Short mmCIF file of C-alpha atoms and ligand atoms in Angstrom, two decimals:
data_model
loop_
_atom_site.label_atom_id
_atom_site.label_comp_id
_atom_site.label_asym_id
_atom_site.label_seq_id
_atom_site.Cartn_x
_atom_site.Cartn_y
_atom_site.Cartn_z
CA MET A 84 -16.63 -47.32 -4.18
CA ARG A 85 -15.12 -49.93 -1.94
CA ARG A 86 -12.55 -50.62 -4.59
CA ALA A 87 -11.94 -46.79 -5.06
CA ILE A 88 -11.27 -46.41 -1.29
CA GLU A 89 -8.75 -49.35 -1.50
CA LEU A 90 -7.11 -47.65 -4.37
CA ALA A 91 -6.96 -44.18 -2.69
CA ALA A 92 -5.06 -45.71 0.35
CA PHE A 93 -2.18 -46.74 -2.02
CA GLY A 94 -1.29 -43.03 -2.02
CA ARG A 95 -1.24 -42.46 1.74
CA PHE A 96 2.72 -42.36 1.91
CA THR A 97 3.18 -39.84 -0.99
CA THR A 98 0.20 -37.47 -1.59
CA SER A 99 0.88 -35.06 1.19
CA PRO A 100 -0.07 -32.08 1.06
CA ASN A 101 -2.80 -33.53 -1.26
CA PRO A 102 -5.52 -35.89 -0.18
CA ASN A 103 -5.67 -39.69 -0.93
CA VAL A 104 -8.28 -40.17 -3.83
CA GLY A 105 -9.30 -43.22 -5.74
CA CYS A 106 -11.47 -43.55 -8.77
CA VAL A 107 -13.17 -46.54 -10.50
CA ILE A 108 -14.81 -46.31 -13.89
CA VAL A 109 -17.43 -48.96 -14.65
CA LYS A 110 -19.43 -49.82 -17.80
CA ASN A 111 -21.92 -52.62 -18.28
CA GLY A 112 -21.09 -53.90 -14.81
CA LYS A 113 -17.44 -54.12 -15.52
CA ILE A 114 -14.33 -52.05 -14.22
CA ILE A 115 -12.85 -50.49 -17.34
CA GLY A 116 -10.59 -48.03 -15.45
CA GLU A 117 -8.93 -47.56 -12.21
CA GLY A 118 -6.56 -45.00 -10.69
CA TYR A 119 -5.46 -43.20 -7.72
CA HIS A 120 -3.51 -39.89 -6.80
CA HIS A 121 0.19 -40.67 -6.32
CA HIS A 122 1.70 -37.47 -5.42
CA ALA A 123 0.99 -33.61 -5.36
CA GLY A 124 1.69 -32.14 -8.71
CA GLY A 125 0.91 -35.51 -10.51
CA PRO A 126 -2.45 -36.44 -12.25
CA HIS A 127 -5.55 -36.75 -10.15
CA ALA A 128 -7.30 -40.15 -9.45
CA GLU A 129 -9.90 -39.51 -12.18
CA VAL A 130 -7.34 -38.60 -14.80
CA ASN A 131 -5.41 -41.84 -14.07
CA ALA A 132 -8.52 -43.77 -14.32
CA LEU A 133 -9.68 -42.20 -17.51
CA ASN A 134 -6.49 -42.78 -19.11
CA MET A 135 -6.88 -46.58 -18.48
CA ALA A 136 -10.47 -46.57 -19.76
CA GLY A 137 -9.52 -44.63 -22.91
CA ASP A 138 -12.44 -44.08 -25.33
CA ASN A 139 -14.51 -46.67 -23.56
CA ALA A 140 -15.34 -44.15 -20.78
CA LYS A 141 -18.06 -42.62 -22.97
CA GLY A 142 -21.40 -43.48 -21.34
CA ALA A 143 -19.68 -44.94 -18.33
CA THR A 144 -20.10 -44.31 -14.46
CA ALA A 145 -17.08 -42.88 -12.40
CA TYR A 146 -16.93 -43.73 -8.72
CA VAL A 147 -14.59 -41.27 -7.07
CA THR A 148 -13.74 -41.04 -3.19
CA LEU A 149 -13.78 -37.25 -3.32
CA GLU A 150 -15.80 -34.62 -5.22
CA PRO A 151 -13.86 -34.14 -8.54
CA CYS A 152 -11.91 -30.84 -8.55
CA SER A 153 -13.29 -27.86 -10.39
CA HIS A 154 -10.21 -25.63 -10.11
CA PHE A 155 -6.82 -25.19 -11.96
CA GLY A 156 -4.41 -26.11 -9.30
CA LYS A 157 -1.15 -27.94 -10.05
CA THR A 158 -3.40 -29.83 -12.58
CA PRO A 159 -6.56 -28.92 -14.64
CA PRO A 160 -10.12 -29.60 -13.28
CA CYS A 161 -10.98 -33.22 -13.10
CA ALA A 162 -14.67 -32.31 -13.64
CA ASP A 163 -13.71 -31.08 -17.08
CA ALA A 164 -11.76 -34.33 -17.88
CA LEU A 165 -14.82 -36.33 -16.90
CA ILE A 166 -17.16 -34.28 -18.86
CA ASN A 167 -14.86 -34.37 -21.91
CA ALA A 168 -14.53 -38.04 -21.91
CA GLY A 169 -18.40 -38.45 -21.99
CA VAL A 170 -18.79 -40.03 -18.56
CA LYS A 171 -22.52 -40.23 -18.08
CA ARG A 172 -22.65 -40.63 -14.20
CA VAL A 173 -20.43 -39.71 -11.24
CA VAL A 174 -20.87 -41.08 -7.85
CA ALA A 175 -18.64 -39.34 -5.21
CA ALA A 176 -18.30 -40.48 -1.62
CA MET A 177 -18.09 -36.97 -0.28
CA GLN A 178 -17.68 -33.34 -1.08
CA ASP A 179 -14.22 -31.81 -1.20
CA PRO A 180 -13.96 -29.31 1.87
CA ASN A 181 -11.15 -27.43 -0.11
CA PRO A 182 -12.78 -23.87 -0.39
CA GLN A 183 -11.58 -23.89 -3.99
CA VAL A 184 -13.81 -26.93 -4.84
CA ALA A 185 -16.55 -27.13 -2.00
CA GLY A 186 -19.53 -28.24 -4.32
CA ARG A 187 -18.22 -26.53 -7.49
CA GLY A 188 -17.13 -29.76 -8.84
CA LEU A 189 -20.39 -31.59 -8.51
CA HIS A 190 -22.08 -28.41 -9.81
CA LYS A 191 -20.00 -28.28 -12.90
CA LEU A 192 -20.84 -31.97 -13.50
CA LEU A 193 -24.59 -31.35 -12.97
CA SER A 194 -24.40 -28.28 -15.41
CA ALA A 195 -22.99 -30.43 -18.14
CA GLY A 196 -25.89 -32.90 -17.91
CA VAL A 197 -23.92 -35.50 -15.99
CA ASP A 198 -26.07 -37.59 -13.51
CA VAL A 199 -24.39 -36.76 -10.00
CA SER A 200 -24.72 -38.33 -6.64
CA HIS A 201 -22.82 -38.26 -3.42
CA GLY A 202 -22.71 -39.64 0.06
CA VAL A 203 -21.61 -43.24 -0.82
CA LEU A 204 -19.22 -44.82 1.79
CA MET A 205 -18.74 -41.30 3.19
CA GLN A 206 -17.44 -42.35 6.54
CA GLU A 207 -14.77 -44.74 5.04
CA ALA A 208 -13.96 -41.91 2.72
CA GLU A 209 -13.61 -39.48 5.59
CA LYS A 210 -11.14 -41.76 7.27
CA LEU A 211 -8.75 -41.55 4.08
CA ASN A 212 -7.82 -38.00 4.73
CA VAL A 213 -8.29 -36.95 8.45
CA GLY A 214 -5.40 -34.67 8.19
CA PHE A 215 -6.29 -32.87 4.91
CA PHE A 216 -10.02 -32.51 5.97
CA LYS A 217 -9.15 -31.14 9.37
CA ARG A 218 -6.77 -28.60 7.79
CA MET A 219 -9.49 -27.53 5.05
CA ARG A 220 -12.15 -27.17 7.74
CA THR A 221 -10.21 -25.58 10.48
CA GLY A 222 -6.78 -24.39 9.29
CA PHE A 223 -5.15 -26.71 11.76
CA PRO A 224 -3.33 -29.88 11.08
CA TYR A 225 -4.42 -33.43 12.75
CA ILE A 226 -2.00 -33.92 15.49
CA GLN A 227 -1.10 -37.50 16.61
CA LEU A 228 0.88 -37.76 19.91
CA LYS A 229 2.96 -41.01 20.15
CA LEU A 230 4.19 -42.06 23.54
CA GLY A 231 5.86 -45.27 24.76
CA ALA A 232 5.71 -46.41 28.24
CA SER A 233 6.05 -49.32 30.77
CA LEU A 234 2.99 -51.03 32.20
CA ASP A 235 3.30 -48.52 35.16
CA GLY A 236 3.14 -45.63 32.80
CA LYS A 237 6.84 -44.79 32.82
CA THR A 238 8.80 -43.48 29.91
CA ALA A 239 12.50 -43.39 31.16
CA LEU A 240 14.54 -44.18 34.12
CA ALA A 241 15.29 -41.36 36.58
CA THR A 242 18.68 -41.24 34.94
CA GLY A 243 17.00 -40.38 31.66
CA GLU A 244 17.68 -43.82 30.05
CA SER A 245 14.71 -44.67 27.73
CA GLN A 246 16.27 -46.72 24.78
CA TRP A 247 14.47 -49.06 24.48
CA ILE A 248 11.38 -49.51 26.62
CA THR A 249 9.16 -50.66 23.82
CA SER A 250 9.97 -53.54 21.46
CA ARG A 251 11.38 -53.53 17.82
CA ALA A 252 7.89 -54.45 16.49
CA SER A 253 6.47 -51.26 18.20
CA ARG A 254 9.28 -49.16 16.72
CA GLN A 255 8.53 -50.56 13.33
CA ASP A 256 4.86 -49.55 13.72
CA VAL A 257 6.12 -46.17 14.56
CA GLN A 258 8.02 -46.04 11.29
CA ASN A 259 4.88 -46.96 9.37
CA TYR A 260 3.08 -44.01 11.05
CA ARG A 261 5.86 -41.57 10.41
CA ALA A 262 5.86 -42.59 6.66
CA GLN A 263 2.28 -41.36 6.48
CA ALA A 264 2.76 -38.07 8.35
CA SER A 265 3.17 -34.75 6.77
CA ALA A 266 5.51 -33.74 9.61
CA ILE A 267 7.14 -35.12 12.63
CA LEU A 268 7.29 -32.72 15.58
CA THR A 269 9.68 -32.92 18.55
CA THR A 270 11.46 -30.64 20.89
CA SER A 271 14.92 -29.36 21.47
CA GLU A 272 14.76 -31.21 24.85
CA THR A 273 14.46 -34.46 23.04
CA VAL A 274 17.11 -33.48 20.35
CA LEU A 275 19.57 -32.40 23.04
CA ALA A 276 18.92 -35.61 25.24
CA ASP A 277 18.70 -38.36 22.52
CA ASN A 278 20.23 -36.83 19.22
CA PRO A 279 17.33 -38.58 17.46
CA SER A 280 16.88 -38.85 13.55
CA MET A 281 13.05 -38.45 13.53
CA ASN A 282 13.07 -39.77 9.94
CA VAL A 283 11.57 -42.63 7.86
CA ARG A 284 13.96 -45.44 7.28
CA TRP A 285 12.45 -47.48 4.52
CA ASP A 286 14.31 -50.70 5.54
CA GLU A 287 12.48 -50.62 8.82
CA LEU A 288 8.88 -50.31 7.37
CA SER A 289 6.71 -53.30 7.38
CA ASP A 290 7.05 -55.77 4.51
CA ASN A 291 3.54 -55.31 3.30
CA ILE A 292 4.19 -51.55 2.99
CA LYS A 293 7.55 -52.14 1.24
CA THR A 294 5.61 -53.80 -1.70
CA ILE A 295 3.37 -50.99 -2.23
CA TYR A 296 5.92 -48.04 -1.45
CA PRO A 297 9.17 -48.64 -3.39
CA LYS A 298 12.21 -47.05 -1.86
CA GLU A 299 12.72 -44.73 -4.84
CA THR A 300 9.51 -42.92 -3.89
CA LEU A 301 10.40 -42.42 -0.33
CA ARG A 302 9.15 -39.06 1.01
CA GLN A 303 10.77 -37.69 4.25
CA PRO A 304 8.18 -35.83 6.44
CA ILE A 305 9.22 -32.53 7.40
CA ARG A 306 11.09 -32.45 10.76
CA ILE A 307 9.76 -29.68 13.14
CA ILE A 308 11.53 -28.86 16.31
CA THR A 309 10.27 -26.36 18.91
CA ASP A 310 13.50 -24.59 19.89
CA SER A 311 12.54 -21.34 21.70
CA GLN A 312 16.07 -20.94 23.31
CA ASN A 313 17.88 -21.75 19.98
CA ARG A 314 19.50 -24.80 21.49
CA VAL A 315 19.57 -26.96 18.25
CA THR A 316 22.90 -26.68 16.44
CA PRO A 317 24.23 -28.05 13.32
CA GLU A 318 25.98 -31.10 15.17
CA TYR A 319 22.62 -32.61 15.69
CA LYS A 320 21.66 -35.42 13.25
CA ILE A 321 18.11 -34.18 12.83
CA THR A 322 19.31 -31.06 11.09
CA GLN A 323 21.71 -32.94 8.80
CA LEU A 324 19.48 -35.65 7.23
CA ALA A 325 17.78 -35.64 3.91
CA GLY A 326 14.35 -33.55 3.93
CA GLU A 327 13.43 -30.30 5.40
CA CYS A 328 13.97 -29.38 9.16
CA TRP A 329 11.90 -26.40 10.51
CA LEU A 330 13.01 -24.94 13.81
CA ALA A 331 10.10 -23.17 15.71
CA ARG A 332 11.90 -20.34 17.48
CA THR A 333 11.17 -17.07 19.12
CA ARG A 334 14.18 -15.22 17.64
CA SER A 335 16.23 -15.78 14.50
CA GLU A 336 19.73 -17.06 14.67
CA ASN A 337 21.80 -18.08 11.60
CA SER A 338 24.02 -21.18 11.64
CA ASP A 339 25.94 -23.20 9.14
CA TRP A 340 23.45 -25.82 8.58
CA GLN A 341 24.45 -28.88 6.53
CA GLY A 342 20.94 -29.84 5.72
CA ASP A 343 17.72 -27.95 4.63
CA VAL A 344 16.98 -25.99 7.69
CA SER A 345 14.76 -23.05 8.25
CA GLU A 346 13.19 -21.18 10.97
CA ILE A 347 9.47 -20.40 11.81
CA LEU A 348 9.43 -17.35 14.03
CA LEU A 349 6.65 -17.33 16.75
CA PRO A 350 5.77 -15.54 19.88
CA THR A 351 6.20 -17.04 23.27
CA ASN A 352 3.30 -18.64 25.10
CA GLY A 353 3.66 -16.37 28.20
CA LYS A 354 3.75 -19.53 30.62
CA ASN A 355 7.30 -20.79 30.24
CA SER A 356 8.51 -18.84 27.40
CA GLY A 357 8.21 -21.73 25.16
CA VAL A 358 6.93 -21.02 21.52
CA ASP A 359 3.10 -20.55 21.40
CA LEU A 360 1.91 -23.97 20.39
CA VAL A 361 -1.47 -22.85 19.00
CA LEU A 362 0.02 -20.38 16.66
CA LEU A 363 2.57 -22.93 15.73
CA MET A 364 -0.12 -25.29 14.51
CA MET A 365 -1.87 -22.46 12.69
CA GLN A 366 1.50 -21.68 10.94
CA LEU A 367 1.89 -25.45 9.93
CA GLY A 368 -1.63 -25.46 8.54
CA LYS A 369 -0.79 -22.35 6.52
CA ARG A 370 2.18 -24.38 5.34
CA ASN A 371 0.14 -27.24 4.00
CA ILE A 372 0.98 -29.72 6.83
CA ASN A 373 -2.23 -32.21 7.00
CA THR A 374 -0.93 -34.42 9.75
CA VAL A 375 1.71 -33.86 12.62
CA TRP A 376 3.09 -36.93 14.28
CA ALA A 377 4.52 -35.80 17.60
CA GLU A 378 7.37 -37.76 19.59
CA CYS A 379 8.29 -35.97 22.71
CA GLY A 380 9.08 -36.07 26.48
CA ALA A 381 6.49 -35.44 29.31
CA HIS A 382 6.63 -31.64 29.41
CA PHE A 383 5.72 -31.34 25.83
CA ALA A 384 3.17 -34.06 26.01
CA GLY A 385 1.56 -32.21 28.85
CA ALA A 386 1.73 -28.85 26.93
CA LEU A 387 0.05 -30.29 23.82
CA LEU A 388 -2.63 -32.07 25.65
CA GLU A 389 -3.29 -28.88 27.96
CA ALA A 390 -3.55 -26.70 24.80
CA GLY A 391 -6.21 -28.97 23.31
CA LEU A 392 -4.00 -29.97 20.45
CA VAL A 393 -3.94 -33.64 20.70
CA ASP A 394 -6.39 -35.29 18.21
CA GLU A 395 -5.16 -38.73 18.78
CA LEU A 396 -2.83 -40.39 21.41
CA ILE A 397 -1.10 -43.46 20.33
CA LEU A 398 0.42 -45.30 23.29
CA TYR A 399 2.62 -48.27 23.19
CA ILE A 400 2.92 -50.05 26.41
CA ALA A 401 5.79 -52.52 27.16
CA PRO A 402 5.02 -55.30 29.80
CA LYS A 403 7.71 -54.25 32.13
CA ILE A 404 7.80 -52.12 35.37
CA LEU A 405 9.99 -49.16 35.91
CA GLY A 406 9.06 -48.26 39.47
CA ASP A 407 8.22 -45.03 41.21
CA ASP A 408 11.52 -43.17 40.52
CA ALA A 409 10.95 -43.41 36.75
CA ARG A 410 9.70 -40.75 34.75
CA GLY A 411 5.92 -40.33 33.83
CA LEU A 412 4.15 -39.57 30.60
CA PHE A 413 2.55 -36.15 31.15
CA THR A 414 3.72 -33.12 33.10
CA LEU A 415 0.38 -31.33 33.85
CA THR A 416 -0.52 -28.54 35.94
CA PRO A 417 -1.30 -30.06 39.42
CA LEU A 418 -4.83 -31.42 39.62
CA SER A 419 -6.79 -30.72 42.78
CA ALA A 420 -9.83 -33.10 41.84
CA LEU A 421 -10.08 -36.31 39.87
CA SER A 422 -12.82 -34.51 37.87
CA GLN A 423 -10.07 -32.25 36.31
CA ALA A 424 -8.20 -35.33 34.92
CA PRO A 425 -8.01 -35.33 31.26
CA GLU A 426 -10.09 -38.22 29.93
CA PHE A 427 -9.83 -40.33 26.66
CA THR A 428 -12.05 -42.88 24.86
CA ILE A 429 -10.34 -45.85 23.45
CA ALA A 430 -10.52 -45.98 19.63
CA SER A 431 -8.55 -49.36 19.19
CA LEU A 432 -6.56 -51.80 21.16
CA GLU A 433 -4.08 -54.09 19.66
CA GLN A 434 -1.07 -56.26 20.61
CA ILE A 435 2.23 -55.35 18.67
CA GLY A 436 4.77 -57.91 19.19
CA PRO A 437 5.12 -58.15 23.00
CA ASP A 438 3.66 -54.71 23.53
CA ILE A 439 0.16 -53.29 23.74
CA LYS A 440 -0.90 -50.39 21.35
CA VAL A 441 -3.78 -48.21 22.52
CA CYS A 442 -5.20 -45.54 20.18
CA LEU A 443 -7.16 -43.00 22.19
CA LYS A 444 -9.06 -39.82 21.52
CA PRO A 445 -9.10 -37.05 24.20
CA ARG A 446 -12.57 -36.16 25.44
CA TYR A 447 -11.90 -32.36 25.59
C1 AOF B 589 -9.52 -34.72 -7.37
N1 AOF B 589 -8.87 -35.88 -7.59
O1 AOF B 589 -7.13 -37.15 -7.10
C2 AOF B 589 -7.26 -35.22 -5.91
C3 AOF B 589 -8.08 -34.08 -5.61
O2 AOF B 589 -2.88 -28.62 -7.09
P1 AOF B 589 -3.71 -29.82 -7.61
O3 AOF B 589 -4.22 -29.64 -8.96
O4 AOF B 589 -2.97 -31.13 -7.46
O5 AOF B 589 -5.07 -29.85 -6.62
C4 AOF B 589 -5.13 -30.17 -5.35
C5 AOF B 589 -6.47 -30.09 -4.81
O6 AOF B 589 -7.41 -30.82 -5.66
C6 AOF B 589 -6.58 -30.81 -3.40
O7 AOF B 589 -6.29 -29.65 -2.60
C7 AOF B 589 -7.85 -31.23 -3.32
O8 AOF B 589 -8.77 -30.28 -3.17
C8 AOF B 589 -8.08 -31.78 -4.79
N2 AOF B 589 -7.61 -33.08 -4.84
N3 AOF B 589 -9.12 -33.85 -6.37
O9 AOF B 589 -10.51 -34.46 -8.10
C9 AOF B 589 -7.83 -36.15 -6.88
N4 AOF B 589 -5.99 -35.37 -5.34
ZN1 ZN B 590 -8.95 -33.24 -9.67
#
């Protein structure tokens, strides 16, 4: 199962909106087949492993990081493929929370006389697909908020200058995260201020990722911009680059877009006439977005946090001081007591080049 989990992770740049799944087939103590899911629409992990095992799969044990599917999606059911290959025993790390599967895959195997167990390395298997599982269980995507700041928690000078507070190494780390996200979320404020690309640049990924993620298979996460005032126009890079770009707006307006741009229409939030962020996230869930990687300024960061939408805060801290005039990380409704301060627990702490990276979980 450990090997199956290792294999599953090879798919993390390409499987969205599908989950990462790995499979190992064992007979007489030897691995006779291995596979993982590469991309949605392509064969599932079990099918790739069965193809490698061939006729030898008869009487073997299959270790899978997720319950084999039981439904006809873009591909036929893996449970049937395992049964037809004569696999004797199936060990799954966990059940598939997808309502189309949800136990039916294991039941199908059991009914066909296959010896079935599940719950092996379940916690590790959960970590493979935080976004997919959250979407399947709640309808909402998993939201990671990335911020970069100085030691004194400042993100830009009073003039707005912010390029570059954190180091090249941190920016490369950001590229690695972007590459794994279903979507990258930013605001018209950031687009108008910085004209950012918000895409994945293969050349800037870490070398160890490049070796497992060939340039030809590069997938661009969908770029999503909150744009309640229709301020984003075709002149901005983010609308021109390869890949889809979705504008979250409150009223439709056609423009002569060069790129693949479309609108998501939403009600306003009633607070500051921005788009309703909870409804936006529900819409993104419906559109099969598993994970959202948000990069934005203090207003939007504060709005996401106050709406309870941040699952994980990834903070890069550069060892420099910008002083009191500089801009802060979060704009919040003024606090009248320390007990109202949003709190976090530290999930991990790491040095990236000259910077510090802290991954935090909000304690809502
Ligand atoms: C598996 N093995 O490797 C994966 C599974 O549209 P399809 O046919 O690709 O089906 C997608 C669904 O199948 C997906 O939502 C998830 O529930 C399951 N993914 N299942 O047995 C795999 N990728
Ligand atoms: Zn399947």
